[in-house]
Tab-separated table of C-alpha atoms and ligand atoms in Angstrom:
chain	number	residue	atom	x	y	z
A	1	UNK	CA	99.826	114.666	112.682
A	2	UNK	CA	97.494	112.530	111.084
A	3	UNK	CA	99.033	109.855	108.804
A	4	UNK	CA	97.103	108.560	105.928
A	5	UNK	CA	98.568	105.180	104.167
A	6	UNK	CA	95.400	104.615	102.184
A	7	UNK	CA	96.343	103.932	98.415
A	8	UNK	CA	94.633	102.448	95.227
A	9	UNK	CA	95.477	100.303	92.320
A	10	UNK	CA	92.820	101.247	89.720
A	11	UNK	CA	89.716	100.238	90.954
A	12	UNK	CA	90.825	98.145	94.170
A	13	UNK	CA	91.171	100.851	97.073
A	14	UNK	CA	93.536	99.202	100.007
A	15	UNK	CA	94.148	100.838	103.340
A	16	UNK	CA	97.786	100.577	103.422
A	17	UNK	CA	100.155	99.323	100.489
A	18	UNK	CA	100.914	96.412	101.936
A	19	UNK	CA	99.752	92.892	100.391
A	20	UNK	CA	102.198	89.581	100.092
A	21	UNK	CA	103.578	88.205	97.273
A	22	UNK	CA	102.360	85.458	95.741
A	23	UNK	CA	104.300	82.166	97.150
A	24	UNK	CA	105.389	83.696	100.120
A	25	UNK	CA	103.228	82.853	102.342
A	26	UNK	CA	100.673	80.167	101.343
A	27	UNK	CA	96.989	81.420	101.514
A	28	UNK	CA	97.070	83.301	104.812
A	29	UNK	CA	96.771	80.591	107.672
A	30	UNK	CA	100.432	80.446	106.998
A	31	UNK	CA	100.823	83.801	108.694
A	32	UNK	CA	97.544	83.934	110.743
A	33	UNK	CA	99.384	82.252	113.514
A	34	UNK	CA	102.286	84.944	113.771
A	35	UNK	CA	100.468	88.082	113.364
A	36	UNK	CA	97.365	89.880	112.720
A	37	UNK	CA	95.760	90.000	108.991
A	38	UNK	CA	94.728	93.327	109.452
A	39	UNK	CA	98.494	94.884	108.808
A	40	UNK	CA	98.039	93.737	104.987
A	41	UNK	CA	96.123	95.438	102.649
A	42	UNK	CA	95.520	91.995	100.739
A	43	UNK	CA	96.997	88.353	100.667
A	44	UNK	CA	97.826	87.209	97.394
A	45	UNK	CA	97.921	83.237	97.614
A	46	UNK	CA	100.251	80.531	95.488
A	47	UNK	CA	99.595	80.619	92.174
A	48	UNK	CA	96.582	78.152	91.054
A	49	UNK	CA	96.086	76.042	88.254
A	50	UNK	CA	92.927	74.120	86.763
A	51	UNK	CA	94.853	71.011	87.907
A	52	UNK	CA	96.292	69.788	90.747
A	53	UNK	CA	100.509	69.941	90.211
A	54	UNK	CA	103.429	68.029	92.312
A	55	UNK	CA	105.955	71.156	91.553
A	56	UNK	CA	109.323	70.326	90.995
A	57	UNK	CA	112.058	67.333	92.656
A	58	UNK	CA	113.543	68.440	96.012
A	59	UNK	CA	115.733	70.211	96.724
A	60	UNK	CA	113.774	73.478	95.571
A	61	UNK	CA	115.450	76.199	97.576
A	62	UNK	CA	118.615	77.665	98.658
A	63	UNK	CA	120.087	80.407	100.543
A	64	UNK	CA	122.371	82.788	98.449
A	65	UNK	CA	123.909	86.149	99.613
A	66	UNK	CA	121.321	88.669	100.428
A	67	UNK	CA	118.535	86.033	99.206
A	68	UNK	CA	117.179	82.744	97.833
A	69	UNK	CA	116.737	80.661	94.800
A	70	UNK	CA	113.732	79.282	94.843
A	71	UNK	CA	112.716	76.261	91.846
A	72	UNK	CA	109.713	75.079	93.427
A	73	UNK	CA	107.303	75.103	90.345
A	74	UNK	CA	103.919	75.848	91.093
A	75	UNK	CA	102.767	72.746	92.748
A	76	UNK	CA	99.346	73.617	93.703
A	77	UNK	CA	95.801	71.776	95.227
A	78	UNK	CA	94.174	73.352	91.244
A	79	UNK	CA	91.218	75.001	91.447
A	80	UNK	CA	88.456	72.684	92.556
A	81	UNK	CA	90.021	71.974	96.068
A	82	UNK	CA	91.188	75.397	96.207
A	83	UNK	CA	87.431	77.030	95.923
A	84	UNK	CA	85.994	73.734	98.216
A	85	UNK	CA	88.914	73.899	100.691
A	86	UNK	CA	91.418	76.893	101.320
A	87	UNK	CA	89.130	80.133	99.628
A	88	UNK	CA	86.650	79.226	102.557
A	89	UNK	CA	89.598	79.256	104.809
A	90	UNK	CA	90.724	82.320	103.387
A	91	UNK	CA	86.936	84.293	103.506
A	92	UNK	CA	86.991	83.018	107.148
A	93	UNK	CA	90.673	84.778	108.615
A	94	UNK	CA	89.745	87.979	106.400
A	95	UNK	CA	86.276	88.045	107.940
A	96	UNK	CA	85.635	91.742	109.225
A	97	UNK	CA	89.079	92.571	108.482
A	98	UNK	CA	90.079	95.547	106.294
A	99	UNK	CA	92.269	92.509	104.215
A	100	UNK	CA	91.363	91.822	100.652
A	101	UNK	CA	91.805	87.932	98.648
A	102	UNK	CA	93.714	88.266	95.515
A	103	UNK	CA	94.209	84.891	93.239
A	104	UNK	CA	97.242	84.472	91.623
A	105	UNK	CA	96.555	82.234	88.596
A	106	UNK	CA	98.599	80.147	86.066
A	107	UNK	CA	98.560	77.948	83.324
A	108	UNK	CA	100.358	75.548	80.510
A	109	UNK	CA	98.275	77.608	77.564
A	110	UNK	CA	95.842	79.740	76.930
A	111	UNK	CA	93.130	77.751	77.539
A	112	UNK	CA	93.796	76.894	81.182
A	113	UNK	CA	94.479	80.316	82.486
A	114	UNK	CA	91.509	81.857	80.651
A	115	UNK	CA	89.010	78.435	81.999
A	116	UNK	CA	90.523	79.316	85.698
A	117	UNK	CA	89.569	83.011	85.479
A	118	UNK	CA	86.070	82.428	84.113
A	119	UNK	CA	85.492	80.600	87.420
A	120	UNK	CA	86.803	83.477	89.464
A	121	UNK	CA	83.677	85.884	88.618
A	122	UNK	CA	81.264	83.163	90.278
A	123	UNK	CA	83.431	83.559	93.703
A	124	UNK	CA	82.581	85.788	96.135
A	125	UNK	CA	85.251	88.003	97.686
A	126	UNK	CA	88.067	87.810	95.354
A	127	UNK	CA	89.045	91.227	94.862
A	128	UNK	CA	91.150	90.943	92.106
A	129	UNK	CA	92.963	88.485	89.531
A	130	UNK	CA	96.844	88.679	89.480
A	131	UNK	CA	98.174	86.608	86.192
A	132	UNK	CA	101.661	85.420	86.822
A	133	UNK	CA	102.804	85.169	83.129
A	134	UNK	CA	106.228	85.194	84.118
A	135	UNK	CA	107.322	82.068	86.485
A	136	UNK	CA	110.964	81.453	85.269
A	137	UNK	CA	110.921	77.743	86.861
A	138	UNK	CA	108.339	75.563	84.885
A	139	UNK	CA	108.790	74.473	81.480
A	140	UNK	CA	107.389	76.502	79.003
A	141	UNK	CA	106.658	79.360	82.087
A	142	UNK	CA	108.353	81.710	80.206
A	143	UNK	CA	106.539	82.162	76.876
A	144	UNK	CA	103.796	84.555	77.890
A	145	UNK	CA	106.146	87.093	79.758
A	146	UNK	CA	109.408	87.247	77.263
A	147	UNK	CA	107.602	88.798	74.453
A	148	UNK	CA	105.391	91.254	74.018
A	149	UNK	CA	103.564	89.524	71.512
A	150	UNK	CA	102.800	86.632	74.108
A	151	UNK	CA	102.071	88.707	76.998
A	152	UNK	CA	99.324	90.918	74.985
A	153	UNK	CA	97.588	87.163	73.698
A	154	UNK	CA	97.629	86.269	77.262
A	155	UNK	CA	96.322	89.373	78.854
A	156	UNK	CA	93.243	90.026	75.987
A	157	UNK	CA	92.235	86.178	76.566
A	158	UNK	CA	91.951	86.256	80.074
A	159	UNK	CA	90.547	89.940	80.308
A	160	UNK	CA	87.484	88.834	77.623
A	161	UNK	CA	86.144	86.215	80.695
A	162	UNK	CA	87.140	88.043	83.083
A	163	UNK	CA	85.334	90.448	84.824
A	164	UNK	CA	87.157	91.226	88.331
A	165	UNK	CA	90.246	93.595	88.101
A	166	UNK	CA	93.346	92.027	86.063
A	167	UNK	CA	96.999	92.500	87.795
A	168	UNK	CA	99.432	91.326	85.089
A	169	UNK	CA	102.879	90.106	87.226
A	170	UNK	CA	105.509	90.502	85.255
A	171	UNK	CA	109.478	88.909	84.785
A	172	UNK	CA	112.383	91.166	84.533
A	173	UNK	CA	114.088	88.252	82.836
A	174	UNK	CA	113.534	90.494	79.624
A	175	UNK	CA	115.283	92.663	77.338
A	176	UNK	CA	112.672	95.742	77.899
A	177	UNK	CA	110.062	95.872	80.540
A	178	UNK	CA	108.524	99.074	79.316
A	179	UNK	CA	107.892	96.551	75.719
A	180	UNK	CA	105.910	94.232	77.846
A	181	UNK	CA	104.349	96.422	80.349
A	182	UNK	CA	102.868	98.504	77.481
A	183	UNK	CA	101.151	95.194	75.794
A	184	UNK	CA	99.509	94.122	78.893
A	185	UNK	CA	98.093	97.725	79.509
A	186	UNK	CA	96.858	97.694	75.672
A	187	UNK	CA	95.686	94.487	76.219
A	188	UNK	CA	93.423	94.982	78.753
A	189	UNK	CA	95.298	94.692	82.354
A	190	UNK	CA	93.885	96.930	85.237
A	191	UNK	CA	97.096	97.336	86.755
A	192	UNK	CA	100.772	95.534	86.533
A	193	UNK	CA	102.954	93.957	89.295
A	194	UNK	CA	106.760	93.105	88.964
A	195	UNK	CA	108.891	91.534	89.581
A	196	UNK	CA	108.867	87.738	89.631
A	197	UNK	CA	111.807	86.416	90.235
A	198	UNK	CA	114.826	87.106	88.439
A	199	UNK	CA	116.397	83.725	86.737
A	200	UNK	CA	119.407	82.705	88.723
A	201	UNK	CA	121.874	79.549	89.875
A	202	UNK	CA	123.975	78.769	92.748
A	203	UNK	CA	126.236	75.940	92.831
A	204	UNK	CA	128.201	73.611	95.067
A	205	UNK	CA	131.781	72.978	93.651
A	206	UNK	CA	133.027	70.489	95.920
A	207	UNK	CA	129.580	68.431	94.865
A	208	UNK	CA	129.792	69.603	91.204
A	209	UNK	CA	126.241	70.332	92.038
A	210	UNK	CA	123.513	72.998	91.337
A	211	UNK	CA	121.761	74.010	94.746
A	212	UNK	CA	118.288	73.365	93.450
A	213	UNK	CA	117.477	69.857	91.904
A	214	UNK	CA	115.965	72.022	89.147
A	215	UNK	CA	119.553	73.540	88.287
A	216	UNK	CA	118.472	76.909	87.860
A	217	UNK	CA	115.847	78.995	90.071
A	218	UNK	CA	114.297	81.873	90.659
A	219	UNK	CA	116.041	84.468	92.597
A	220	UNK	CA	114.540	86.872	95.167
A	221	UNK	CA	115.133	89.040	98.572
A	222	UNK	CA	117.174	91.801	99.126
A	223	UNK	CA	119.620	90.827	96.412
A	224	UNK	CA	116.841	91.713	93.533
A	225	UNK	CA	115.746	95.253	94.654
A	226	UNK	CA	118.039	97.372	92.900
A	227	UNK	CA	117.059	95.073	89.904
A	228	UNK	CA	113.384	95.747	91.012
A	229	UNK	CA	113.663	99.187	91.040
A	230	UNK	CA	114.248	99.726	87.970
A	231	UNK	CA	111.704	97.520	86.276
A	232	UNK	CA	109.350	99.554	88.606
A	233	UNK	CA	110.566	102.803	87.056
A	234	UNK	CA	111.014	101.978	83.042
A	235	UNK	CA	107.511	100.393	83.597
A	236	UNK	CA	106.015	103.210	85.247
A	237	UNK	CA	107.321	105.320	82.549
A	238	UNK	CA	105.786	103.130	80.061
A	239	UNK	CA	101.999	102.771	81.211
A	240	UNK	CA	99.304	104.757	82.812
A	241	UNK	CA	98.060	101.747	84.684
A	242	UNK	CA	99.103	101.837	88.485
A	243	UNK	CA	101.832	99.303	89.015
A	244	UNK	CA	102.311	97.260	92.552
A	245	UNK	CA	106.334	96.854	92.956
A	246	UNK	CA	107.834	93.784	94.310
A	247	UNK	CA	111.176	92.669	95.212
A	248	UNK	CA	113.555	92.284	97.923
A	249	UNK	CA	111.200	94.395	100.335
A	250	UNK	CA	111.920	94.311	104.106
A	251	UNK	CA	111.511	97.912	105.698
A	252	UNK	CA	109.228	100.945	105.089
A	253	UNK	CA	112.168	102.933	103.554
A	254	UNK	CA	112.068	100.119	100.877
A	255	UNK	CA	108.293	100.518	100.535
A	256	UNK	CA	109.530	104.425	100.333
A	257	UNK	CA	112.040	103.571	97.690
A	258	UNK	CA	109.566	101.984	95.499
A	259	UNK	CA	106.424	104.267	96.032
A	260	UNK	CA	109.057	107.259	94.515
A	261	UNK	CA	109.604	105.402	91.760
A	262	UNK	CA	106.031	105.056	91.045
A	263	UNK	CA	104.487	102.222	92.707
A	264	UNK	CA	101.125	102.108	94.081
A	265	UNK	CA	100.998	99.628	96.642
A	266	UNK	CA	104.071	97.073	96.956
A	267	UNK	CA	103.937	93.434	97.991
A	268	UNK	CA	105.953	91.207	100.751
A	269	UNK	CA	108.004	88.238	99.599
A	270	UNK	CA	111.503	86.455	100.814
A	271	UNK	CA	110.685	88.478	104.118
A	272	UNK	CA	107.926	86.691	105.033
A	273	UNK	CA	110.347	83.509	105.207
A	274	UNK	CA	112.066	85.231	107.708
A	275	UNK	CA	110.092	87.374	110.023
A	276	UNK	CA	106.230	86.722	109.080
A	277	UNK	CA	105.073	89.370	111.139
A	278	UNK	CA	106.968	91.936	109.115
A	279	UNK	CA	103.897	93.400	107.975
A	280	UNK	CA	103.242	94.965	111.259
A	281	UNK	CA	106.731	96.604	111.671
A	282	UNK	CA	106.802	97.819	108.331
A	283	UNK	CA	103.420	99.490	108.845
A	284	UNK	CA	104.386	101.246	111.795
A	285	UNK	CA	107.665	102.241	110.534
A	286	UNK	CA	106.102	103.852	107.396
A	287	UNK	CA	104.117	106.076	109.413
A	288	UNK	CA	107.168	107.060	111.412
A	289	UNK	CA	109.347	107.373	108.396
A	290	UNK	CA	106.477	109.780	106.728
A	291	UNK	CA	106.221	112.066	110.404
A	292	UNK	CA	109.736	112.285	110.179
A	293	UNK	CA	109.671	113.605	106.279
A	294	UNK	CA	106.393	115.403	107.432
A	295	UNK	CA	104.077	113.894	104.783
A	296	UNK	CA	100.503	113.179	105.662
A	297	UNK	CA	99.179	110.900	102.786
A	298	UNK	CA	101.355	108.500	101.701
A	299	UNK	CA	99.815	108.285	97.821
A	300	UNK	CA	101.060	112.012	97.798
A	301	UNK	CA	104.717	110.646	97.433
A	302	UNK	CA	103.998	108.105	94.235
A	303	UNK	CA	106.030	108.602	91.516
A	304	UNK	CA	107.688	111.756	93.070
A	305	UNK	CA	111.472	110.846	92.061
A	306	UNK	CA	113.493	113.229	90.828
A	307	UNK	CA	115.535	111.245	88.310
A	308	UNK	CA	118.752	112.600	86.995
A	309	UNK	CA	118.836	114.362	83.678
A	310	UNK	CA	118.743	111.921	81.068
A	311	UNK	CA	118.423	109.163	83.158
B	401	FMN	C1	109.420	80.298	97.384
B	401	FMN	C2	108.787	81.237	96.391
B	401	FMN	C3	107.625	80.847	95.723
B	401	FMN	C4	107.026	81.709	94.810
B	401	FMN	N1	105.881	81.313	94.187
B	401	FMN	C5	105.251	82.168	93.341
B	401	FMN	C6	104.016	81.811	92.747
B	401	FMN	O1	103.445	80.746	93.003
B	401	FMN	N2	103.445	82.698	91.881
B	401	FMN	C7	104.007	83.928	91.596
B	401	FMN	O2	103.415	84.698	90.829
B	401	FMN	N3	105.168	84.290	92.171
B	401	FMN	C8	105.806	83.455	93.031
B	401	FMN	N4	106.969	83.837	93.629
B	401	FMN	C9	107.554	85.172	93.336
B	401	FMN	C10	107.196	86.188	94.414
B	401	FMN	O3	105.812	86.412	94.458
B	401	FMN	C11	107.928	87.535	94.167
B	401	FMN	O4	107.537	88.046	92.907
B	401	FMN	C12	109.442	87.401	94.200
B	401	FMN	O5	109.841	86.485	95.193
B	401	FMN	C13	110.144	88.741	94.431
B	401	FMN	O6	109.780	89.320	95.666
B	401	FMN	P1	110.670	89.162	97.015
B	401	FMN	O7	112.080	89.493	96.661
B	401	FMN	O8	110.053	90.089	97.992
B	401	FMN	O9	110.551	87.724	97.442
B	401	FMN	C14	107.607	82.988	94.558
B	401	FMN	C15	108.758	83.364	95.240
B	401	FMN	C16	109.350	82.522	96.154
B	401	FMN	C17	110.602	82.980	96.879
C-alpha cells in the first residue's frame, strides 16, 4: 500500500506535515548534525526582529512535569545579520532538499513587524511568513494576540507589504480563540498556527524563588497538548483558512490527534530538545500508524473527528 503524507497549507504544498516550531531548534544547523533535513516539510527559525535583542536574564528555562517553561525572550541576531549570515546558511542545508524556510517574525509595534516583512519579498526562498503575535514572555508581547481588535491591526499591516504567504501564530492565553482566529483570517492571514506557549510559573519553595529569572514563562511539551487540542478545534471551527497545530507533539499518533481535529500540517517543538532526530521516527511511524488504520493519503483524515453531540 502506497502511503501518501503530502499535505498543504493554502498555497504552500509540503511533502509531509512535518515542520519545527519556531525556537526549537535555531535555524536548522542546530539539527543538521543529528539528522537529515529531508524528514521536515519546513524549518521555521527563532523569531526575528529589525534589531538585534539580548532576550531575557538567565535563568530562562526549567523543567516542569511533562514539559518546560521557557522565558527566554526573543533574543535574536535582527534582520540584517540574519539575511547576511544564517538565511545563506539556511538556503545552503535545504539545498536540493524537499525542506522549505519559513521566517518567524516579531516586533515592539506595528512599524517593526510590518518594516521586517517588507524585506522578506526581496529574499529568495522564504516560503512563507509566520507572525508570532502571541509571545507571552516580552513586555508588551501580548497586545497583538489578546484581542481581536489587535490581532486584525497586526495581521492587515503586515499582509498590505507583504506579499509571500502570512501564517498568523497564535496564544491560547485568551478568553476565545475562535474571536482571534476569525480576525486574522478577515484580516488577511493565509493560514493560522497555534499554539504558542501557554503562560505558566514554577517555583522553588525552599529558595522562595521562581524557576525562571523572568518569574513567569512560557509553558510547552507534552503538558500543553490537551490544551492544544482544543485551540486547534474551536479555531478550526471558526475559519476556513488551513491551520498548522502545535503543542506538546512527540509521536505520529499525536500528529494523528491533531490532523482529526483539523490541522493541516503540525509543527515540532519541546521534542526537539530532547530527541532532535524525532522528525525521522515520527515520519516513519505515521506511515505505519496510517497502514495499520488502512488510509492511503494522510490529508484524507483532516478534520475527520467525530465530536460528541453538542460538544
Ligand atoms: C525555548 C523555546 C523558545 C521559543 N521561541 C519561540 C520564538 O522565538 N517564536 C515563536 O513564535 N515561538 C517560540 N516558541 C514557541 C514554540 O514555537 C511552540 O509554539 C511552543 O513551544 C509549543 O509547542 P511544543 O509544545 O511542541 O514545544 C518557543 C518555545 C520554546 C520552548
Amino acid at each position: 500500500m502506497s502511503i501518501d503524507l503530502s499535505v498543504n497549507v493554502g498555497s504552500l504544498a509540503l511533502h509531509n506535515p512535518l515542520m519545527t516550531a519556531s525556537g526549537c531548534s535555531g535555524y536548522g544547523k542546530e539539527l543538521a548534525a543529528y539528522d537529515d533535513l529531508s524528514w521536515l516539510s519546513a524549518i521555521v527559525g527563532k523569531s526575528i526582529s529589525r534589531e538585534p535583542r539580548l532576550g531575557n536574564p538567565y535563568p530562562r528555562t526549567c523543567e516542569t512535569p511533562s514539559g518546560m517553561i521557557n522565558a527566554i525572550g526573543l533574543p535574536n541576531e535582527g534582520w540584517e545579520s540574519y539575511t547576511r549570515n544564517t538565511l545563506p546558511l539556511m538556503r545552503e542545508l535545504v539545498r536540493g532538499k524537499p525542506t522549505k524556510i519559513v521566517l518567524n517574525i516579531v516586533g515592539h509595534d506595528l512599524d517593526e513587524y510590518t518594516w521586517v516583512a517588507e524585506r522578506a519579498n526581496d529574499e529568495s526562498d522564504i516560503a512563507a511568513v509566520e507572525l508570532n503575535l502571541s509571545c507571552p514572555n516580552v513586555a508588551g508581547g501580548l497586545q497583538f494576540s489578546t484581542t481581536a481588535d489587535g490581532c486584525e491591526k497586526l495581521v492587515k499591516a503586515v499582509r498590505k507589504v507583504l506579499k509571500l504567504p502570512l501564517i498568523a501564530k497564535l496564544s491560547p492565553n485568551v478568553t476565545s480563540v475562535a474571536d482571534i482566529a476569525r480576525a486574522a483570517e478577515a484580516a488577511g492571514a493565509d493560514s493560522l498556527s497555534l499554539i504558542n506557549t501557554v503562560l505558566g510559573m514554577n517555583v522553588d519553595w525552599r529558595k522562595r524563588k521562581a524557576l525562571v529569572a523572568n518569574g513567569m514563562g512560557g509553558l510547552s511539551g507534552p503538558a500543553i497538548k490537551p490544551i492544544a487540542l482544543r485551540c486547534v478545534y474551536e479555531a478550526c471551527k471558526a475559519v476556513k483558512i488551513p491551520v498548522i497545530g502545535i503543542g506538546g507533539i512527540c509521536t505520529a499518533d499525536d500528529v494523528l490527534d491533531f490532523m482529526v481535529c483539523g490541522a493541516s500540517a503540525v509543527q515540532l517543538g519541546t521534542v526537539l530538545f530532547v530527541e532532535p532526530d524525532a522528525p525521522q521516527r515520527i515520519a516513519r511511524d505515521l506511515k505505519e500508524r496510517m497502514r495499520e488504520a488502512k488510509v492511503e493519503k494522510l490529508s484524507s483524515l483532516i478534520g475527520t473527528l467525530r465530536a460528541r453531540e453538542g460538544a
